PDB file of N, CA and C in Angstrom:
ATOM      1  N   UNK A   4     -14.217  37.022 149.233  1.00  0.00           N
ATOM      2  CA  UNK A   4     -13.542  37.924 148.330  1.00  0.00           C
ATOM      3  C   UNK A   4     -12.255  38.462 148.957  1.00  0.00           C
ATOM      4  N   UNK A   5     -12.106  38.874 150.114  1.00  0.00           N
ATOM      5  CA  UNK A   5     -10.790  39.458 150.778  1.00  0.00           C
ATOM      6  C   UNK A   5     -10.219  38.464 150.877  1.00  0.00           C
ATOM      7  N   UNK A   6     -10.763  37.267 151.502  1.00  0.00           N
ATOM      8  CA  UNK A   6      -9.054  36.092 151.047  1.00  0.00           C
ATOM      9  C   UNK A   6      -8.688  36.329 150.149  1.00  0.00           C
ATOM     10  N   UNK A   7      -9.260  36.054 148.765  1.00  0.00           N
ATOM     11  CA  UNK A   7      -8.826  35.791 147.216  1.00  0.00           C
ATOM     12  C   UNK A   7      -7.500  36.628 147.625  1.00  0.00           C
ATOM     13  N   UNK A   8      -8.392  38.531 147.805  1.00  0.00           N
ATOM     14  CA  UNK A   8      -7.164  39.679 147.547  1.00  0.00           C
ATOM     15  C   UNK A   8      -6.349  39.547 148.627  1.00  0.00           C
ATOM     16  N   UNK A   9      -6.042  38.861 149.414  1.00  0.00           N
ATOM     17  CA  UNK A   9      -4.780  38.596 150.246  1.00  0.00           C
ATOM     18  C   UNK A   9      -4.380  37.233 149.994  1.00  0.00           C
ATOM     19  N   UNK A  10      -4.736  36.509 149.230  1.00  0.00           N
ATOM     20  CA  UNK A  10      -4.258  35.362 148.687  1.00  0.00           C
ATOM     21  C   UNK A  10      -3.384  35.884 147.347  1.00  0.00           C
ATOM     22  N   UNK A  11      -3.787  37.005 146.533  1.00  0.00           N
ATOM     23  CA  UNK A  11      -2.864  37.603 145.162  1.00  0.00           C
ATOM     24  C   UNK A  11      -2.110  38.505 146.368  1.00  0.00           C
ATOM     25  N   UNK A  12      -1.971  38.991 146.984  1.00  0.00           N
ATOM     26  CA  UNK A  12      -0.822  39.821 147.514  1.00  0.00           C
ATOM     27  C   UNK A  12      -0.147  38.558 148.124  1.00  0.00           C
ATOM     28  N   UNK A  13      -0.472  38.071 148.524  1.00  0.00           N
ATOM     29  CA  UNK A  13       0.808  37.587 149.679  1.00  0.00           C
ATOM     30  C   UNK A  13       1.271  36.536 148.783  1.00  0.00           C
ATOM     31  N   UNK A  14       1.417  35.703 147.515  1.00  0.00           N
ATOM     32  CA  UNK A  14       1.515  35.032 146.533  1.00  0.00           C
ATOM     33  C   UNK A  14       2.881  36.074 145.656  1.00  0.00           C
ATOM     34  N   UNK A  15       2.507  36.932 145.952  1.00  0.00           N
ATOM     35  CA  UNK A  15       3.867  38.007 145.442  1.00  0.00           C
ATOM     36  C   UNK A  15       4.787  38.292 146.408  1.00  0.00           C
ATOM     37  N   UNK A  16       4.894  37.628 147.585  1.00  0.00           N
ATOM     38  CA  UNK A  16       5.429  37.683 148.648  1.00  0.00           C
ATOM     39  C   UNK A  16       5.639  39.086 149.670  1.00  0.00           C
ATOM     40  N   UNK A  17       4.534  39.372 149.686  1.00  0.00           N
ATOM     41  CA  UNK A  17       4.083  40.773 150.410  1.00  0.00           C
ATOM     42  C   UNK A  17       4.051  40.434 151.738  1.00  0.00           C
ATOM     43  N   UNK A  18       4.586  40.975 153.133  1.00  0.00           N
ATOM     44  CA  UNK A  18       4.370  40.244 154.395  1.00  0.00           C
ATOM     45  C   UNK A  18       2.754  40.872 154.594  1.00  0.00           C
ATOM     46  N   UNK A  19       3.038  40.562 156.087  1.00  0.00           N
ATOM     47  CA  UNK A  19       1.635  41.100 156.934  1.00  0.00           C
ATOM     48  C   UNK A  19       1.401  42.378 156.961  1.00  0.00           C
ATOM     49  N   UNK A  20       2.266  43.162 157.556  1.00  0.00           N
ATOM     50  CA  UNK A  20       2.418  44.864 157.141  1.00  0.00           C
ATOM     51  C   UNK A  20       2.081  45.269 155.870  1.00  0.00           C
ATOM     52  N   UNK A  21       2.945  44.790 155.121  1.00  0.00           N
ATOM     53  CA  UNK A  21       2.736  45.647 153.673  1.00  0.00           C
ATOM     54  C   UNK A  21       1.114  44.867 152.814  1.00  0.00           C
ATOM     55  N   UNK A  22       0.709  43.931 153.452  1.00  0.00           N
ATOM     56  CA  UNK A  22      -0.773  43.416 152.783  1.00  0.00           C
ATOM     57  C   UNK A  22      -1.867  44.283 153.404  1.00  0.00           C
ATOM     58  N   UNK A  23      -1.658  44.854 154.901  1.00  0.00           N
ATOM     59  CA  UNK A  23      -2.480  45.277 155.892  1.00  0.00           C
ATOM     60  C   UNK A  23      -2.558  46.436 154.761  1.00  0.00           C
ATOM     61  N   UNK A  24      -1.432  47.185 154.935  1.00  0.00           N
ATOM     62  CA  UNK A  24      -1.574  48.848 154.248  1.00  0.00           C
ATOM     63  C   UNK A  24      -2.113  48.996 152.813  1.00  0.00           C
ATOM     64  N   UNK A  25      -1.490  47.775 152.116  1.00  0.00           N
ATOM     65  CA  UNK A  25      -2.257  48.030 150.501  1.00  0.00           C
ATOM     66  C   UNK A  25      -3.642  47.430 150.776  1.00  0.00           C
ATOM     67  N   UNK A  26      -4.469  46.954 151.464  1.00  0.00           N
ATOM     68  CA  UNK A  26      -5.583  47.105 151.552  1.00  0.00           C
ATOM     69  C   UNK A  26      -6.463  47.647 152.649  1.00  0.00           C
ATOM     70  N   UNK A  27      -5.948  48.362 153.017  1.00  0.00           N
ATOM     71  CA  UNK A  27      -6.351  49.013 154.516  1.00  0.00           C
ATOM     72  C   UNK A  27      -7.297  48.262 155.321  1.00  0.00           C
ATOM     73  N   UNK A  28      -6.471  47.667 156.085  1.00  0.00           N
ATOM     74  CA  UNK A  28      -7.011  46.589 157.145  1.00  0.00           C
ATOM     75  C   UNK A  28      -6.484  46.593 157.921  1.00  0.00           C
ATOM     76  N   UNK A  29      -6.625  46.162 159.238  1.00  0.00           N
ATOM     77  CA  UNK A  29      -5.175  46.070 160.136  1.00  0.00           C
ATOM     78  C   UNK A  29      -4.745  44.410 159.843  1.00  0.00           C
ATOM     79  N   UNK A  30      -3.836  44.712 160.751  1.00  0.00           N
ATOM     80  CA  UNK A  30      -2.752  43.087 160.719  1.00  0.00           C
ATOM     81  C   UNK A  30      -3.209  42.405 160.908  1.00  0.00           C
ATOM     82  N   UNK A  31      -4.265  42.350 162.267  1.00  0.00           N
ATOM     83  CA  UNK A  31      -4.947  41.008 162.492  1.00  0.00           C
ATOM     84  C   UNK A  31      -5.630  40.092 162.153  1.00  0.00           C
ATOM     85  N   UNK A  32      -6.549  41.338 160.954  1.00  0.00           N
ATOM     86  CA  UNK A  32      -7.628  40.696 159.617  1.00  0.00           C
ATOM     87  C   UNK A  32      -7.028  40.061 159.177  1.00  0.00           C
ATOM     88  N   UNK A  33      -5.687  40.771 159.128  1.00  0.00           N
ATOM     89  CA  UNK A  33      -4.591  40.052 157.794  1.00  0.00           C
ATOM     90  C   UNK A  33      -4.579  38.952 158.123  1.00  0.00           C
ATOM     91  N   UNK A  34      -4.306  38.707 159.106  1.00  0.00           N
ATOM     92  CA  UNK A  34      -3.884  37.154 160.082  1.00  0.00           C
ATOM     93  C   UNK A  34      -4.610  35.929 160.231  1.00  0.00           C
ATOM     94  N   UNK A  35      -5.679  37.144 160.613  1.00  0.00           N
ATOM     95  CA  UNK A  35      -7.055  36.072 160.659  1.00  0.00           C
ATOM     96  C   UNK A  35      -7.469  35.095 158.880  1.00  0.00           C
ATOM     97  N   UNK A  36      -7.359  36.263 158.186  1.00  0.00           N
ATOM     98  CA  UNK A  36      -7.773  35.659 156.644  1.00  0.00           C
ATOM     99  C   UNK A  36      -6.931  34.503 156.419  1.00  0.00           C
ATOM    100  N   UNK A  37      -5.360  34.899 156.829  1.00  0.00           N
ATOM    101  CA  UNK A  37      -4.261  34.232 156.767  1.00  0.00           C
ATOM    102  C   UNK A  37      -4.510  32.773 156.975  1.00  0.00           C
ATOM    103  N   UNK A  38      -4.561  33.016 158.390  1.00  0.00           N
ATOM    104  CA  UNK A  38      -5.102  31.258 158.901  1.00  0.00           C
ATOM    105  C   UNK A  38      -6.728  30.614 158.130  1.00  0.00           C
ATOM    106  N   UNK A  39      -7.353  31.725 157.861  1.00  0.00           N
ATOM    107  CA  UNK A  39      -8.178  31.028 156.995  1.00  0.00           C
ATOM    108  C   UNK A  39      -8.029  30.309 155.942  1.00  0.00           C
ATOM    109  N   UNK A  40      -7.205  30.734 155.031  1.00  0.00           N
ATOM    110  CA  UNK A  40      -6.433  30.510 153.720  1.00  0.00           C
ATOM    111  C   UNK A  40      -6.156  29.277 154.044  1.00  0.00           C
ATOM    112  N   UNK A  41      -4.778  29.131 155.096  1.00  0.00           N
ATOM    113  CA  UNK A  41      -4.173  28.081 155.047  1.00  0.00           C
ATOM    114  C   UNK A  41      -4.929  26.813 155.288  1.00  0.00           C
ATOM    115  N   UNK A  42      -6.044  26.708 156.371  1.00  0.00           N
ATOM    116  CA  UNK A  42      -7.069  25.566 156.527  1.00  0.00           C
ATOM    117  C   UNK A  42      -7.402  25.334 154.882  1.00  0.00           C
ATOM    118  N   UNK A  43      -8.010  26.339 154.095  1.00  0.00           N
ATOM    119  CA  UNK A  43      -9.027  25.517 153.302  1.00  0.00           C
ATOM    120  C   UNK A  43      -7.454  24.844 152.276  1.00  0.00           C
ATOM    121  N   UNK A  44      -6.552  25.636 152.381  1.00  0.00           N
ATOM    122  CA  UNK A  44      -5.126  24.942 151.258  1.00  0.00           C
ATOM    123  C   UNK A  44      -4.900  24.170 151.610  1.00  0.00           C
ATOM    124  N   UNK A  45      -4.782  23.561 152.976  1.00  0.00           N
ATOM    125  CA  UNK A  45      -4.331  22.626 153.637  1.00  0.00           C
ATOM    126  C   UNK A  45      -2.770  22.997 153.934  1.00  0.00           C
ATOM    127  N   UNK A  46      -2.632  23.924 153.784  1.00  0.00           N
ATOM    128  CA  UNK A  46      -1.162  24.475 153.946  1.00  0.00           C
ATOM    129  C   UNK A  46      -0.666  24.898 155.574  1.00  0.00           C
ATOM    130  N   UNK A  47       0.792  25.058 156.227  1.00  0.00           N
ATOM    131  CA  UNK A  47       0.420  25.518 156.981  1.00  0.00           C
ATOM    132  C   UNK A  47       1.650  26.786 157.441  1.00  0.00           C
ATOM    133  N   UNK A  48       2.255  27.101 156.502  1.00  0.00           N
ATOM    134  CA  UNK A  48       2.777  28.327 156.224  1.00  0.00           C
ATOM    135  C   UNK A  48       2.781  28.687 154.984  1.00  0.00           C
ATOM    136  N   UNK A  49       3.661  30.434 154.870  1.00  0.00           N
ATOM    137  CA  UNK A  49       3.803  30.516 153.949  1.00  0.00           C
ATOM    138  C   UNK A  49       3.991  30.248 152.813  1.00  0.00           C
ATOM    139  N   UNK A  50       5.569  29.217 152.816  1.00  0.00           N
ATOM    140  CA  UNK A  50       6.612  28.884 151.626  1.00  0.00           C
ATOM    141  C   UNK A  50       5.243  27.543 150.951  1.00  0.00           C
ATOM    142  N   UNK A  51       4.791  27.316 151.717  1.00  0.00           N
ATOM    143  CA  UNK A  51       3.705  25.801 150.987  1.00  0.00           C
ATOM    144  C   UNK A  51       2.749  26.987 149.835  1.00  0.00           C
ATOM    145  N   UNK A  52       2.430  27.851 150.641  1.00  0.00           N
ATOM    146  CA  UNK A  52       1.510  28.711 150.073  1.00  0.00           C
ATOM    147  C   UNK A  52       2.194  29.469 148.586  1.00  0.00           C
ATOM    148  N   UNK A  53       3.180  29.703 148.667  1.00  0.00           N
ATOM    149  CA  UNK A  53       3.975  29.896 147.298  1.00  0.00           C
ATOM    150  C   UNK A  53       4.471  28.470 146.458  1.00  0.00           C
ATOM    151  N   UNK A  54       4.655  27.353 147.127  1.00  0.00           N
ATOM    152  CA  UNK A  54       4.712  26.215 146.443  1.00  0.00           C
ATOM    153  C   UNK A  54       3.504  26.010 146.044  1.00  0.00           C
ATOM    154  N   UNK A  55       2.307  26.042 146.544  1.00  0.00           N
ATOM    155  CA  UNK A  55       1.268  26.089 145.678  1.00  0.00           C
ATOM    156  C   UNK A  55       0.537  26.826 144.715  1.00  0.00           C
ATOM    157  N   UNK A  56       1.133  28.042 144.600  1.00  0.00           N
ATOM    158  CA  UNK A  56       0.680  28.750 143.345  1.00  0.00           C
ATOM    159  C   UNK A  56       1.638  28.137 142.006  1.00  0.00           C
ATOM    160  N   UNK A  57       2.974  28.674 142.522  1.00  0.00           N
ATOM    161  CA  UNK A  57       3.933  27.697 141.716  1.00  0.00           C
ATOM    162  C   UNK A  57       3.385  26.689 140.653  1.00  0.00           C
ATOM    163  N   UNK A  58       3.006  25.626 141.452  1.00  0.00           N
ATOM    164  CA  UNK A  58       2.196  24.859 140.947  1.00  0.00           C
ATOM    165  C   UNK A  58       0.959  24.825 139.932  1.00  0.00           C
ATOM    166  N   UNK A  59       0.687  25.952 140.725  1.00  0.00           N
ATOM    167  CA  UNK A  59      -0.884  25.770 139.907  1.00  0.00           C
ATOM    168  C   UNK A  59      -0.940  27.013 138.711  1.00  0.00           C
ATOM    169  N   UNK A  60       0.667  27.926 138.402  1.00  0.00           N
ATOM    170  CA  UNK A  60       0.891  28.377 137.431  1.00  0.00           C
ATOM    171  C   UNK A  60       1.400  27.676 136.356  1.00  0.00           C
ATOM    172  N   UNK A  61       2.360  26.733 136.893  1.00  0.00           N
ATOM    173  CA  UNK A  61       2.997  25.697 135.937  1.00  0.00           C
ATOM    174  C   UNK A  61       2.007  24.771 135.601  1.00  0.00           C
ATOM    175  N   UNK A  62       0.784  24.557 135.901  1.00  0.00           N
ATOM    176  CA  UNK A  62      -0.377  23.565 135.390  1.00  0.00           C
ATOM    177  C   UNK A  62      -1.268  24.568 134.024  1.00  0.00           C
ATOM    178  N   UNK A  63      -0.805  26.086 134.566  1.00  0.00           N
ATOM    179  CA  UNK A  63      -1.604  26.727 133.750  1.00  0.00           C
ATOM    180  C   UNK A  63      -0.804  26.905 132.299  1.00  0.00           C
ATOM    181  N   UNK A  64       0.386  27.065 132.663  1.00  0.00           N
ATOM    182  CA  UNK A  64       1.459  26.685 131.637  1.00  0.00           C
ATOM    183  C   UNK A  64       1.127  25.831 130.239  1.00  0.00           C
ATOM    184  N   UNK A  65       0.864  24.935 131.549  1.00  0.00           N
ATOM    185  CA  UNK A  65       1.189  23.474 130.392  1.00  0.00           C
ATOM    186  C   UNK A  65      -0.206  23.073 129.778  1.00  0.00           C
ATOM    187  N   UNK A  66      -1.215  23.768 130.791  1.00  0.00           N
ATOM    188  CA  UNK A  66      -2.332  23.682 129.782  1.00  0.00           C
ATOM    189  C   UNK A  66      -2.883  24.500 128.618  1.00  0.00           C
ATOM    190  N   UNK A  67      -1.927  25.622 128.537  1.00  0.00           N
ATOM    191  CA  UNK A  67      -2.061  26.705 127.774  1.00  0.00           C
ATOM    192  C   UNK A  67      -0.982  26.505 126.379  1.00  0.00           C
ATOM    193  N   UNK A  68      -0.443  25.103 126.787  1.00  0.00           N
ATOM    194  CA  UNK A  68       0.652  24.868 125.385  1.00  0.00           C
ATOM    195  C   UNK A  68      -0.001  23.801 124.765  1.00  0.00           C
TER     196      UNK A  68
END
């Protein structure tokens, strides 16, 4: 469940700081979830991590037309 909610913050391009404080955690959780995220995306920074929502909004798009 806390990936998900640091997967919708940081998808709005929220850094590490400002994800830590809107969910009161420290940074490192943040970090830690972080690198979790990216294994199961197969991603291995950020910008992939916004290319893949991208994506998977514009699929929602087009399946919603």
């Amino acid at each position: 469940k806390r990936e998900r909610d640091i997967l919708l913050v940081l998808a709005r391009g929220r850094d590490v700081p400002s994800i830590a404080k809107q969910l009161y955690i420290s940074e490192n959780t943040v970090r830690s979830h972080c690198k979790n995220l990216y294994r199961k995306l197969d991603v291995h920074n950020r910008q992939q991590v916004f290319d893949l929502v991208e994506e998977f909004r514009k699929r929602e798009e087009y399946d919603g037309d």
